Short mmCIF file of C-alpha atoms in Angstrom, two decimals:
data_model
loop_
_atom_site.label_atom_id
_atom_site.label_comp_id
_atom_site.label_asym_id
_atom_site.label_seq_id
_atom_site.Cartn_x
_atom_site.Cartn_y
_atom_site.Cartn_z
CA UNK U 1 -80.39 -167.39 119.40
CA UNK U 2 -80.79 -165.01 122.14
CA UNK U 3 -78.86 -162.18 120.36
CA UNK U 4 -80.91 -162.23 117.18
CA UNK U 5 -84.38 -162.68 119.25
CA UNK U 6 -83.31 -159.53 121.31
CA UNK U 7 -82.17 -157.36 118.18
CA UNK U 8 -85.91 -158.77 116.19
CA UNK U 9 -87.76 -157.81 119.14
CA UNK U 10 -85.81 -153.89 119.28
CA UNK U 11 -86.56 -153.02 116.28
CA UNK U 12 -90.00 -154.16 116.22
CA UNK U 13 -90.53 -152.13 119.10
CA UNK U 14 -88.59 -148.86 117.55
CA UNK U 15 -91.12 -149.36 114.49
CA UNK U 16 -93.63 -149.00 116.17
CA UNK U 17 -95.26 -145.33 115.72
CA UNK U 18 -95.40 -143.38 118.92
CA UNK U 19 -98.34 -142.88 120.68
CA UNK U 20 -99.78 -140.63 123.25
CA UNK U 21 -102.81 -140.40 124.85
CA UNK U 22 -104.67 -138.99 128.22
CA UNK U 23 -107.90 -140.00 129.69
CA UNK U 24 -110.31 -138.40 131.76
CA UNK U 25 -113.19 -138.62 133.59
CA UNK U 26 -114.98 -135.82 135.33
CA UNK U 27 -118.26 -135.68 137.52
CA UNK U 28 -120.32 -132.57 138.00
CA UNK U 29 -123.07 -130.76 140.20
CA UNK U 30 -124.47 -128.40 137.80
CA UNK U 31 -126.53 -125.90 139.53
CA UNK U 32 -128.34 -123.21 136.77
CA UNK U 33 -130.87 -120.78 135.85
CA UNK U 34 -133.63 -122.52 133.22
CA UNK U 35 -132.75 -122.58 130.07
CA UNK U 36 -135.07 -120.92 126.74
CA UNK U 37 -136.63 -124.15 126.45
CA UNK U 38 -137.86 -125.40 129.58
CA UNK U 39 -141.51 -124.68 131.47
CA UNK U 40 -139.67 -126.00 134.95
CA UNK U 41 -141.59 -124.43 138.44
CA UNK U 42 -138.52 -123.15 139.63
CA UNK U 43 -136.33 -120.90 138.34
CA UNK U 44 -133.22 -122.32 139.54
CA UNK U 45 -132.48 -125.78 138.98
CA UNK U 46 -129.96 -128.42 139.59
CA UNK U 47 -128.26 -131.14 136.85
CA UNK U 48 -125.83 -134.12 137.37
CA UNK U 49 -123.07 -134.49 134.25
CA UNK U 50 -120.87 -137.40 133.69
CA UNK U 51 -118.30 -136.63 131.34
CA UNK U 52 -115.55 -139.60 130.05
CA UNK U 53 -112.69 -137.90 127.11
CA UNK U 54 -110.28 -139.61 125.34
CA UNK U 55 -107.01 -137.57 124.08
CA UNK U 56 -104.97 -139.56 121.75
CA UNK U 57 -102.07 -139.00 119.23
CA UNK U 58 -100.24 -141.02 117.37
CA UNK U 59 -96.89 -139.28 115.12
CA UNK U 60 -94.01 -140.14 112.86
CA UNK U 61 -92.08 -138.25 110.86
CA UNK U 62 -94.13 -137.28 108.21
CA UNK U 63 -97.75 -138.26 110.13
CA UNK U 64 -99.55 -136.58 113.40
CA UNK U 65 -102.94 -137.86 113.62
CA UNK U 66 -104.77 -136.60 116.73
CA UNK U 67 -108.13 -137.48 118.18
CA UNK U 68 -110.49 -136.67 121.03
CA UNK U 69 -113.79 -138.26 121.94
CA UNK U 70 -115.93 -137.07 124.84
CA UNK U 71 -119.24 -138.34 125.50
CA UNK U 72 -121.27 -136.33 127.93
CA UNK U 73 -124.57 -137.74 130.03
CA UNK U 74 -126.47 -135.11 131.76
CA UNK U 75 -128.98 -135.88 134.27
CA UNK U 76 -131.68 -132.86 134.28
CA UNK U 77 -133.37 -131.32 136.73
CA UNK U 78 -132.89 -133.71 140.29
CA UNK U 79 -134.66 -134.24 141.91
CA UNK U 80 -137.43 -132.67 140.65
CA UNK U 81 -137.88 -133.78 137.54
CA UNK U 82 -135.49 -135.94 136.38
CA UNK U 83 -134.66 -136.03 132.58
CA UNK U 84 -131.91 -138.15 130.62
CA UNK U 85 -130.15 -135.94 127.90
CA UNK U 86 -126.82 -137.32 125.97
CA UNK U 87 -124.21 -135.41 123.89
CA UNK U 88 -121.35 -136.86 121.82
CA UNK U 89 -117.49 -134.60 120.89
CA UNK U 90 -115.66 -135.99 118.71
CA UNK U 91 -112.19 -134.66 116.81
CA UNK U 92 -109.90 -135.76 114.58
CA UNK U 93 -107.24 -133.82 112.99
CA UNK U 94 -104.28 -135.34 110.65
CA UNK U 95 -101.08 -133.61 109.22
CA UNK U 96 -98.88 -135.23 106.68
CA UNK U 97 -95.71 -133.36 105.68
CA UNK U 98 -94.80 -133.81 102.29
CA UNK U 99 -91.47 -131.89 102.77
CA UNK U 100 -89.70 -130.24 105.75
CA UNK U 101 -91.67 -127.18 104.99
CA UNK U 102 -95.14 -127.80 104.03
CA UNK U 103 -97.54 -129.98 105.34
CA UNK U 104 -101.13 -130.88 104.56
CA UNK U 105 -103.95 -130.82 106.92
CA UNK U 106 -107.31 -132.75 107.19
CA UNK U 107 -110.14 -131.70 110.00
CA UNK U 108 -112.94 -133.09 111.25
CA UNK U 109 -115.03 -132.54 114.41
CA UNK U 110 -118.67 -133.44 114.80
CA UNK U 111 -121.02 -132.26 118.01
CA UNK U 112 -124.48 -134.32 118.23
CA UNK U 113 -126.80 -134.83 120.87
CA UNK U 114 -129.27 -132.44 123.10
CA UNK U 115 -128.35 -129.02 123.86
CA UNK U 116 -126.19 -129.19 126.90
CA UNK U 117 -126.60 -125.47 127.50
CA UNK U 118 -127.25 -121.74 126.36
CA UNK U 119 -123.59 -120.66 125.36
CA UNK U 120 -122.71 -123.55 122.14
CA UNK U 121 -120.98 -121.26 119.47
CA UNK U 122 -122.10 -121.66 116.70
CA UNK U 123 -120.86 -120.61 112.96
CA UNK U 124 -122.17 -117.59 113.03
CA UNK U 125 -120.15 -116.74 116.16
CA UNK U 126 -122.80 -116.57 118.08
CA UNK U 127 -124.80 -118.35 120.92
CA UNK U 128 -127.30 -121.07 119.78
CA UNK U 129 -129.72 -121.38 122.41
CA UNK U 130 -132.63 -124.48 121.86
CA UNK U 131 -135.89 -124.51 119.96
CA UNK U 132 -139.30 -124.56 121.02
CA UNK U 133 -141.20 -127.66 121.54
CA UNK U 134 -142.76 -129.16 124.83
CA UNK U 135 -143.46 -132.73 126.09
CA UNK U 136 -144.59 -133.20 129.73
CA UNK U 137 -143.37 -129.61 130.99
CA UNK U 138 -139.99 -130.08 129.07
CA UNK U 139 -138.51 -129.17 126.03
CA UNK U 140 -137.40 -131.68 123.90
CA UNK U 141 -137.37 -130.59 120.49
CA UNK U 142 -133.50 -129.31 121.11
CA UNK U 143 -131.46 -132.40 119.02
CA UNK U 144 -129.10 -130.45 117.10
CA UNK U 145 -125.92 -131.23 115.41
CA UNK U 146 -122.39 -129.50 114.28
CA UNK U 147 -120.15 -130.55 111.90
CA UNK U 148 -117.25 -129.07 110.31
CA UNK U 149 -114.92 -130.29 107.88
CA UNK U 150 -111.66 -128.68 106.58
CA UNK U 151 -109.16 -129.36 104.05
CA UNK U 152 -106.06 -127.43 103.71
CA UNK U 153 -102.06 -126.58 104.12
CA UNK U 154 -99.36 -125.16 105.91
CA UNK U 155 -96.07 -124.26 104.28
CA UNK U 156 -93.33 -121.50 104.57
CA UNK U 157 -92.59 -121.60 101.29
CA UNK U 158 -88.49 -121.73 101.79
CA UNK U 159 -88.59 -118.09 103.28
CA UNK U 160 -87.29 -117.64 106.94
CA UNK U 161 -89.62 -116.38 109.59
CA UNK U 162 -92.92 -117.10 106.82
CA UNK U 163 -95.89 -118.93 108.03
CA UNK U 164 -98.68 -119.62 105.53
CA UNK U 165 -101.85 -121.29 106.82
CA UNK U 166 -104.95 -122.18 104.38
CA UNK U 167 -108.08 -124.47 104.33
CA UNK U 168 -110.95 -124.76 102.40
CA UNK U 169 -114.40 -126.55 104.73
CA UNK U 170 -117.83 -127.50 105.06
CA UNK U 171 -120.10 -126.39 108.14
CA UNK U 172 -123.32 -127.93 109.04
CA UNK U 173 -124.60 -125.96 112.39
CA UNK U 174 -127.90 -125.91 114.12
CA UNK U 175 -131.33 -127.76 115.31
CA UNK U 176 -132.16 -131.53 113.48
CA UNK U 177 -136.16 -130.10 113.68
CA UNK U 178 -134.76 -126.84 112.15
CA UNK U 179 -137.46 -123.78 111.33
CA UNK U 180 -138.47 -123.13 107.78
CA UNK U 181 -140.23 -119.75 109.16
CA UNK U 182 -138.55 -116.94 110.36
CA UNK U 183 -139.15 -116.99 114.27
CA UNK U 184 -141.61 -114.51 115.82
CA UNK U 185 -141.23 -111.73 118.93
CA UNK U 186 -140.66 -114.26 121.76
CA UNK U 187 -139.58 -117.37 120.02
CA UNK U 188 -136.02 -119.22 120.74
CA UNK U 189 -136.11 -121.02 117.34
CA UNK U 190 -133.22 -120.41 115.58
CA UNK U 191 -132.48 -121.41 111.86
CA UNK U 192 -129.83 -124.45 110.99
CA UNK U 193 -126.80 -122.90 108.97
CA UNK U 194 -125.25 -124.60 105.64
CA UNK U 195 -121.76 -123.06 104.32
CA UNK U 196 -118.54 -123.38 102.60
CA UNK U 197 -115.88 -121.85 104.48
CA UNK U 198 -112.48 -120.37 103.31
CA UNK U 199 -109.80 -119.38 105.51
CA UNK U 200 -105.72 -118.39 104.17
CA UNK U 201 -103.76 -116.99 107.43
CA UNK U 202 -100.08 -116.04 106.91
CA UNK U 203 -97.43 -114.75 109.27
CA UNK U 204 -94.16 -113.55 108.69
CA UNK U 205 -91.39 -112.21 111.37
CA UNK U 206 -90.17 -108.70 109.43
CA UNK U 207 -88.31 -107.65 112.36
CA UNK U 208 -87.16 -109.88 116.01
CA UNK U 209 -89.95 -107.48 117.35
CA UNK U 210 -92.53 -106.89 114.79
CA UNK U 211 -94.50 -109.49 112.78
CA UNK U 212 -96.78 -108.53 109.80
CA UNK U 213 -100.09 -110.64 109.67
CA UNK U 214 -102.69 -110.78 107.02
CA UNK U 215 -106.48 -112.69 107.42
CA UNK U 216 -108.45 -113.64 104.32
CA UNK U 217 -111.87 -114.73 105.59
CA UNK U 218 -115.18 -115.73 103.45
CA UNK U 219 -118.43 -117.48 104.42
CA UNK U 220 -121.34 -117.79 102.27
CA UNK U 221 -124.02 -118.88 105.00
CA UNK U 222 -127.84 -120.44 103.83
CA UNK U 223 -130.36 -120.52 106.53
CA UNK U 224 -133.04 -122.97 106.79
CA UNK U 225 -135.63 -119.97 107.15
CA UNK U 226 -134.13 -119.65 102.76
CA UNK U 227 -132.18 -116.14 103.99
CA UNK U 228 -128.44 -116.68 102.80
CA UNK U 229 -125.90 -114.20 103.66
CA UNK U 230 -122.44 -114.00 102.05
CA UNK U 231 -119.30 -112.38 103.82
CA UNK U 232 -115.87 -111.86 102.71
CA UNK U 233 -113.52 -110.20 105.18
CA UNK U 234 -109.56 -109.16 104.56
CA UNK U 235 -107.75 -107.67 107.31
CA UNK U 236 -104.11 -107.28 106.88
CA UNK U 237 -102.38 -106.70 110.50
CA UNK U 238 -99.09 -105.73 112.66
CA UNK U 239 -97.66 -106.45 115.79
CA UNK U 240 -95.51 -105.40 118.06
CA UNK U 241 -93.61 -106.85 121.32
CA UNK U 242 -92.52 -104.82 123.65
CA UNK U 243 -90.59 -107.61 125.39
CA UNK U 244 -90.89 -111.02 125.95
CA UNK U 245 -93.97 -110.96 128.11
CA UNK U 246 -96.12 -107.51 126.42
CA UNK U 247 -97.14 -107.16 122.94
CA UNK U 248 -99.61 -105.49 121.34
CA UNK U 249 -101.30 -106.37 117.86
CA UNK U 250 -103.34 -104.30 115.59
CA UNK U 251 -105.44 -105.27 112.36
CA UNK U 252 -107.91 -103.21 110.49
CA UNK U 253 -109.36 -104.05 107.26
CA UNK U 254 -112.72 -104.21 104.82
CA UNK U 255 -115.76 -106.32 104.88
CA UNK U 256 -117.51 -106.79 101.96
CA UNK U 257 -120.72 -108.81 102.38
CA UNK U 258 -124.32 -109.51 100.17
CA UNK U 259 -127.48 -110.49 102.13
CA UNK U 260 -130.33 -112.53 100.01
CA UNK U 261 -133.82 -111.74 101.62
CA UNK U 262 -136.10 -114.53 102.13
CA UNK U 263 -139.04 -113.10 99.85
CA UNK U 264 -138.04 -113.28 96.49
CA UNK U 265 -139.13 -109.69 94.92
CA UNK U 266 -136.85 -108.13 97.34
CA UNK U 267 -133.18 -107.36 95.94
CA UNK U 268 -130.51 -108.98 97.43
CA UNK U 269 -128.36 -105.92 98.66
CA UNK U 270 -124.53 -105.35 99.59
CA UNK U 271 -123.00 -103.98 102.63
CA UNK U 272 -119.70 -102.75 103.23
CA UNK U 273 -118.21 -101.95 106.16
CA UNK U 274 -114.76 -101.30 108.13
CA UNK U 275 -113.06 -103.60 110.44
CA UNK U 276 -110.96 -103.41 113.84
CA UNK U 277 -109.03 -106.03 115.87
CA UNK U 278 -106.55 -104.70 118.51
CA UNK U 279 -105.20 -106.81 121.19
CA UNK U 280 -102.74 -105.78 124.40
CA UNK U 281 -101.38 -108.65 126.41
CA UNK U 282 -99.09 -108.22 129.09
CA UNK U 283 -98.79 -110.11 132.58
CA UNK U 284 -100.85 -109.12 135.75
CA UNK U 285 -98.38 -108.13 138.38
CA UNK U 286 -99.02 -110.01 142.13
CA UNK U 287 -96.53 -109.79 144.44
CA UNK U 288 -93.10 -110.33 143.24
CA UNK U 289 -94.45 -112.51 140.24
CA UNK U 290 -95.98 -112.26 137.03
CA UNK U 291 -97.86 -115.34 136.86
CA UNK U 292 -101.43 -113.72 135.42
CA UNK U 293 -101.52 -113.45 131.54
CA UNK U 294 -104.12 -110.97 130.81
CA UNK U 295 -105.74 -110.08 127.30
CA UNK U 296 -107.27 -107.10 126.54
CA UNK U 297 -109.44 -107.33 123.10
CA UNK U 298 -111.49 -105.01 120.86
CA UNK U 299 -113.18 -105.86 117.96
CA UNK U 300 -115.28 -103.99 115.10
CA UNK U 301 -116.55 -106.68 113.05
CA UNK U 302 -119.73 -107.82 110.60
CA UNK U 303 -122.08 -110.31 113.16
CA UNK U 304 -124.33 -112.71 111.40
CA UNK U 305 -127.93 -112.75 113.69
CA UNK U 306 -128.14 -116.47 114.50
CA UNK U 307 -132.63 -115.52 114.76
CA UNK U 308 -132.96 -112.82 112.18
CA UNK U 309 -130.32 -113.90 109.70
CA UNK U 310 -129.25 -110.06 109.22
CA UNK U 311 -126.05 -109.08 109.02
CA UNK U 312 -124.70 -106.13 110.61
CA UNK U 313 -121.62 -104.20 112.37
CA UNK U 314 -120.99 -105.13 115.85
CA UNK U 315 -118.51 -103.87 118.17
CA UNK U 316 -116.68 -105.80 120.98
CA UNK U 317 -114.48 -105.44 124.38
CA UNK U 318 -113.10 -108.16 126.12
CA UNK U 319 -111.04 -109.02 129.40
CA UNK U 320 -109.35 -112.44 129.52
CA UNK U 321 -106.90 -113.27 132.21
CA UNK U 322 -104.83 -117.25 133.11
CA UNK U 323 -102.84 -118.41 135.75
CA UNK U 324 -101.33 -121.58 135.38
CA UNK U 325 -99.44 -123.15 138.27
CA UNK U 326 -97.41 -126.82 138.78
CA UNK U 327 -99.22 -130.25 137.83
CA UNK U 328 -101.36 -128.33 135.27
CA UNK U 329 -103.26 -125.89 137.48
CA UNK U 330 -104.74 -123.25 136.16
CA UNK U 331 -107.66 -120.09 136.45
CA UNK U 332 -109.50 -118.97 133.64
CA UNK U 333 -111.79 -116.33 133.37
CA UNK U 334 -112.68 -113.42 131.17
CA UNK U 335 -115.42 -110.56 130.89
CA UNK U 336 -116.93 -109.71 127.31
CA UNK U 337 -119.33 -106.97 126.38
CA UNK U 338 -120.80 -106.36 122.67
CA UNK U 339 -123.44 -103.95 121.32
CA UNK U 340 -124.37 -103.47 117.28
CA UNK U 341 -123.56 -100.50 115.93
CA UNK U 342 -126.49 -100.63 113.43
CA UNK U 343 -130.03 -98.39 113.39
CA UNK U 344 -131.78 -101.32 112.49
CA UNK U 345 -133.66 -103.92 114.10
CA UNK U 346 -130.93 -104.88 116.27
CA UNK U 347 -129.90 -101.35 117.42
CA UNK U 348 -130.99 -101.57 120.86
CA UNK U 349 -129.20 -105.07 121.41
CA UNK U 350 -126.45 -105.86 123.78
CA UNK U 351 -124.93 -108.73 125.99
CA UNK U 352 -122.21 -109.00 128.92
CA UNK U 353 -120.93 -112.31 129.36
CA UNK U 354 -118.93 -113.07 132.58
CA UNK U 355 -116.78 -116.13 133.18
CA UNK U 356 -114.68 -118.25 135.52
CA UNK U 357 -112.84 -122.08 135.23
CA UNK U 358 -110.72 -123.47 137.81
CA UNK U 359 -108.35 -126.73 137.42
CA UNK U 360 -106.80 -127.55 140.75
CA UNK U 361 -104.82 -130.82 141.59
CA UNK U 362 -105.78 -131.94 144.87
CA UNK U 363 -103.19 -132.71 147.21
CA UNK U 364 -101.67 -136.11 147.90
CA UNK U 365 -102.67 -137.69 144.38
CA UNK U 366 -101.53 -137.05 141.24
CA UNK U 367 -104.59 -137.91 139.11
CA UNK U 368 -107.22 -136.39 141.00
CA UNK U 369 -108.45 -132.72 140.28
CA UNK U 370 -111.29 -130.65 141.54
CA UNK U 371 -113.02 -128.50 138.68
CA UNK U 372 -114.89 -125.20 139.32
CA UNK U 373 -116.92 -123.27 136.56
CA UNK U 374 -119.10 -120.79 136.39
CA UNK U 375 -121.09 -118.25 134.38
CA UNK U 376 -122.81 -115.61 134.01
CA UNK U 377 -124.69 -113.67 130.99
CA UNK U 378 -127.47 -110.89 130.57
CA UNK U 379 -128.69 -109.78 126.89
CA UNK U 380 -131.13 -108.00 125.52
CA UNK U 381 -131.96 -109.10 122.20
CA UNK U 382 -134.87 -107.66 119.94
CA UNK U 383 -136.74 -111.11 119.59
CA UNK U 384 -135.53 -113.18 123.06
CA UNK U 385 -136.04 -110.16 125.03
CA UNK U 386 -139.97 -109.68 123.98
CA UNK U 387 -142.25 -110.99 126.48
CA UNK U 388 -145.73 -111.96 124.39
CA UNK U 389 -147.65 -112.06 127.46
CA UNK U 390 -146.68 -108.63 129.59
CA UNK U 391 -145.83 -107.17 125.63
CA UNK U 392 -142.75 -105.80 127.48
CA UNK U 393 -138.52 -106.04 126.32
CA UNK U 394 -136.67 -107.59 129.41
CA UNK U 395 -133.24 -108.80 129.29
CA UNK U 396 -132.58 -112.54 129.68
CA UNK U 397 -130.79 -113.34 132.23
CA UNK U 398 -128.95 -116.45 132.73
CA UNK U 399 -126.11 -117.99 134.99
CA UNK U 400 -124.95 -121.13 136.05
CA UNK U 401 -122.13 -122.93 138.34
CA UNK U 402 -120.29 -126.24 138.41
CA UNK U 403 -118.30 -127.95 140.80
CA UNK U 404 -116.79 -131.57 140.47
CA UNK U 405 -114.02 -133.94 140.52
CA UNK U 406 -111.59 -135.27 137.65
CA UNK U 407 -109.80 -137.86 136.94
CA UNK U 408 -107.29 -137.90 134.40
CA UNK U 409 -104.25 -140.21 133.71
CA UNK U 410 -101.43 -139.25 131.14
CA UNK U 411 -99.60 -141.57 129.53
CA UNK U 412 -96.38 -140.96 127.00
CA UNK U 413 -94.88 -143.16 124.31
CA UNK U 414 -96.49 -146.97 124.32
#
């Protein structure tokens, strides 16, 4: 009897699906400049964030589901002024291959809760700072919600060294108490963004050195404000590695894009325009080592204005180094700097964005990490920038710095 029990009980176990997950819990001292929304004394202000994540995954042969759920509580301005604000992550992503070589893929990730602060990305590619709206000296009206929903494949088709990526989505972005108005000189309300989203990526290894690349990109974006703006981008691309560690990628191609203007005797209107990616990355010599990964980035590509809905060239540089060291250390940081290349109203527009994340295990545990961020960006923008009181254009300036502990706990098959 013991023989059979012991086999019954094996391959229950074996049929089991695999599972992996990691959990983590991190508390921070937030310490920041105010944000676009708040009517705080002080210019400099302090916040508390709790922040509990769940990473999961479960896979089989043919199944990889994955999921991540992080709740974040922020505790505003203390001691001053204290102010309860909540946020909710969530993730889900699910491949099921059909055959060795091609798989289908379902996304889904949802963001809901109070703006946490000035640098959410939004679909537009741009930062979504909060709308206007006061109660007791702060600004409440900043509820806002992202979701984004894709549907797609991945396959190589039976040829060797061919990767072929496409998915087909929905995008819901911006405020819950969302503008119908186009936003005036000196207002932070920005529009909520509706779109369907299509995306086909493929790769394929011509040479052991060089790999040809090719991006098929098209949004068609309506505003809340009734401005819609439609974009299809194709960029076809190369490139090249120099060895192991340095390679170098370039990808040029066409824009073609329709704006719809709000008023409805003006003609919607097309715009064409070139694009420009090039990438170098290579290691950052120290010492004897090569631990630093650095990035070097330029772009040339149509930006979508998040305020004014217009849609316009905008060129890009960016720095972005990593060091990652034993029991998942790592440094993180990058510089960017982009300016439109447009004689519009955005002409004078430009923003440098500096930042920094450290991960460090601390010594004598192996769950317990200490977690450093910080951040720092200055624009000038042709409606944040105007002052209605002083009529004046001033850059905004903001910046803000994080230190606290994690704890996280990894965990392999169950």
């Amino acid at each position: 009897m013991a023989l059979p029990a012991l086999a019954l009980g094996w391959l229950l176990v074996a049929s089991v699906p695999a599972v992996k997950y990691k959990t983590q819990v991190s508390l921070n001292s937030v310490v920041r400049t105010k944000l676009l929304t708040e009517t705080a004394d002080n210019n400099v202000l302090a916040d508390m964030m709790l922040a509990p994540r769940l990473d999961s995954e479960l896979y089989t042969n043919r199944l990889n589901v994955k999921f991540v759920a992080e709740p974040q509580f922020f505790l505003r301005q203390v001691p001053l002024r204290p102010t309860f604000e909540f946020l909710l992550s969530a993730y889900a992503w699910v491949e099921y291959k059909l055959r060795r070589d091609f798989s289908l893929l379902a996304v889904h990730t949802t963001t809901f809760g109070t703006f946490p602060l000035s640098d959410f990305r939004g679909a537009g590619g741009s930062d979504l700072p909060v709308g206007r709206g006061e109660s007791e000296g702060f600004l409440l009206s900043s509820s806002y919600v992202y979701t984004e929903t894709l549907a797609g494949f991945q396959s190589s088709f039976g040829v060797k060294r061919l990767m072929v990526a496409g998915t087909i989505g929905w995008i819901v972005n911006g405020l819950l108490d969302y503008p119908v108005r186009p936003p005036k000189r000196g207002d932070a309300t920005y529009p909520q963004q509706r779109l369907p989203q299509l995306r086909l990526e493929a790769n394929y290894g011509a040479t052991r050195r060089d790999y040809l690349s090719l991006l098929v990109l098209g949004q068609d974006v309506s505003f809340s404000t009734a401005n819609r703006d439609a974009v299809l981008q194709v960029a076809p691309g190369i490139k090249h590695s120099f060895s192991p560690l340095v390679d170098v990628s370039v990808a040029p191609g066409i824009a073609l894009g329709r704006v719809y203007p709000r008023r409805a005797e003006l003609e919607p209107y097309n715009v064409t325009m070139p694009t420009l990616e090039t990438a170098l990355e290579a290691p950052v010599p120290l010492g004897h080592h090569w631990p630093v990964a650095a990035r070097l980035r330029a772009r040339y590509l149509p930006y979508m204005d998040p305020i004014s809905t217009q849609l316009f060239p905008r060129a890009e540089l960016g720095l972005d180094l990593k060091w990652e060291g034993r029991r998942d250390a790592k440094v993180t940081g990058g510089i960017r700097y982009a300016h439109p290349l447009t004689s519009g109203l955005h002409r004078d527009d430009q923003e440098t964005r500096a930042e920094v994340e450290a991960l460090l295990p601390l010594p004598l545990s192996r769950y317990l990490f200490m977690q450093a961020k910080g951040q720092f960006s200055w624009r000038h923008h042709a409606v944040l920038s105007f002052d209605p009181e002083e009529q004046l254009f001033r850059p905004v300036v903001q910046w803000f710095t994080s230190v606290g502990l994690v704890v996280r706990y990894d965990r392999g098959r169950l």
